[in-house]
C-alpha cells in the first residue's frame, strides 16, 4: 500500500457515460448545422436585398 503526504483530499474522478457523450455529440452537431443553415440563409437574404433590383431588371 502506498501512502501519500498530501493534505489535499483526492476525490473520485467523474466521467461521462457513453450515452451522455453520444447525446452531447449529437446535440453539438445539430447546433453546428443549425448555425451554418442560419448563416447561409442570412447571406441569401442579404444578396437578395443587394442584388434583387438588378436581377429584376434583367428579367
Short mmCIF file of C-alpha atoms in Angstrom, two decimals, residues 3-30:
data_model
loop_
_atom_site.label_atom_id
_atom_site.label_comp_id
_atom_site.label_asym_id
_atom_site.label_seq_id
_atom_site.Cartn_x
_atom_site.Cartn_y
_atom_site.Cartn_z
CA UNK A 3 0.84 6.32 1.41
CA UNK A 4 0.93 9.97 0.46
CA UNK A 5 1.99 13.07 2.32
CA UNK A 6 -0.50 15.31 0.54
CA UNK A 7 -3.13 17.01 2.69
CA UNK A 8 -5.42 17.57 -0.30
CA UNK A 9 -8.24 15.05 -0.32
CA UNK A 10 -8.44 13.06 -3.55
CA UNK A 11 -11.95 12.87 -4.93
CA UNK A 12 -13.25 10.29 -7.31
CA UNK A 13 -12.88 11.29 -10.95
CA UNK A 14 -16.20 11.93 -12.65
CA UNK A 15 -16.57 10.73 -16.21
CA UNK A 16 -19.43 10.90 -18.66
CA UNK A 17 -21.25 7.77 -19.54
CA UNK A 18 -21.16 6.61 -23.15
CA UNK A 19 -24.82 7.57 -23.62
CA UNK A 20 -24.25 11.09 -22.28
CA UNK A 21 -21.22 11.55 -24.52
CA UNK A 22 -23.22 10.39 -27.53
CA UNK A 23 -26.09 12.76 -26.73
CA UNK A 24 -23.69 15.68 -26.31
CA UNK A 25 -22.04 14.84 -29.62
CA UNK A 26 -25.36 14.67 -31.46
CA UNK A 27 -26.59 17.87 -29.82
CA UNK A 28 -23.38 19.69 -30.71
CA UNK A 29 -23.59 18.56 -34.33
CA UNK A 30 -27.22 19.70 -34.55
#
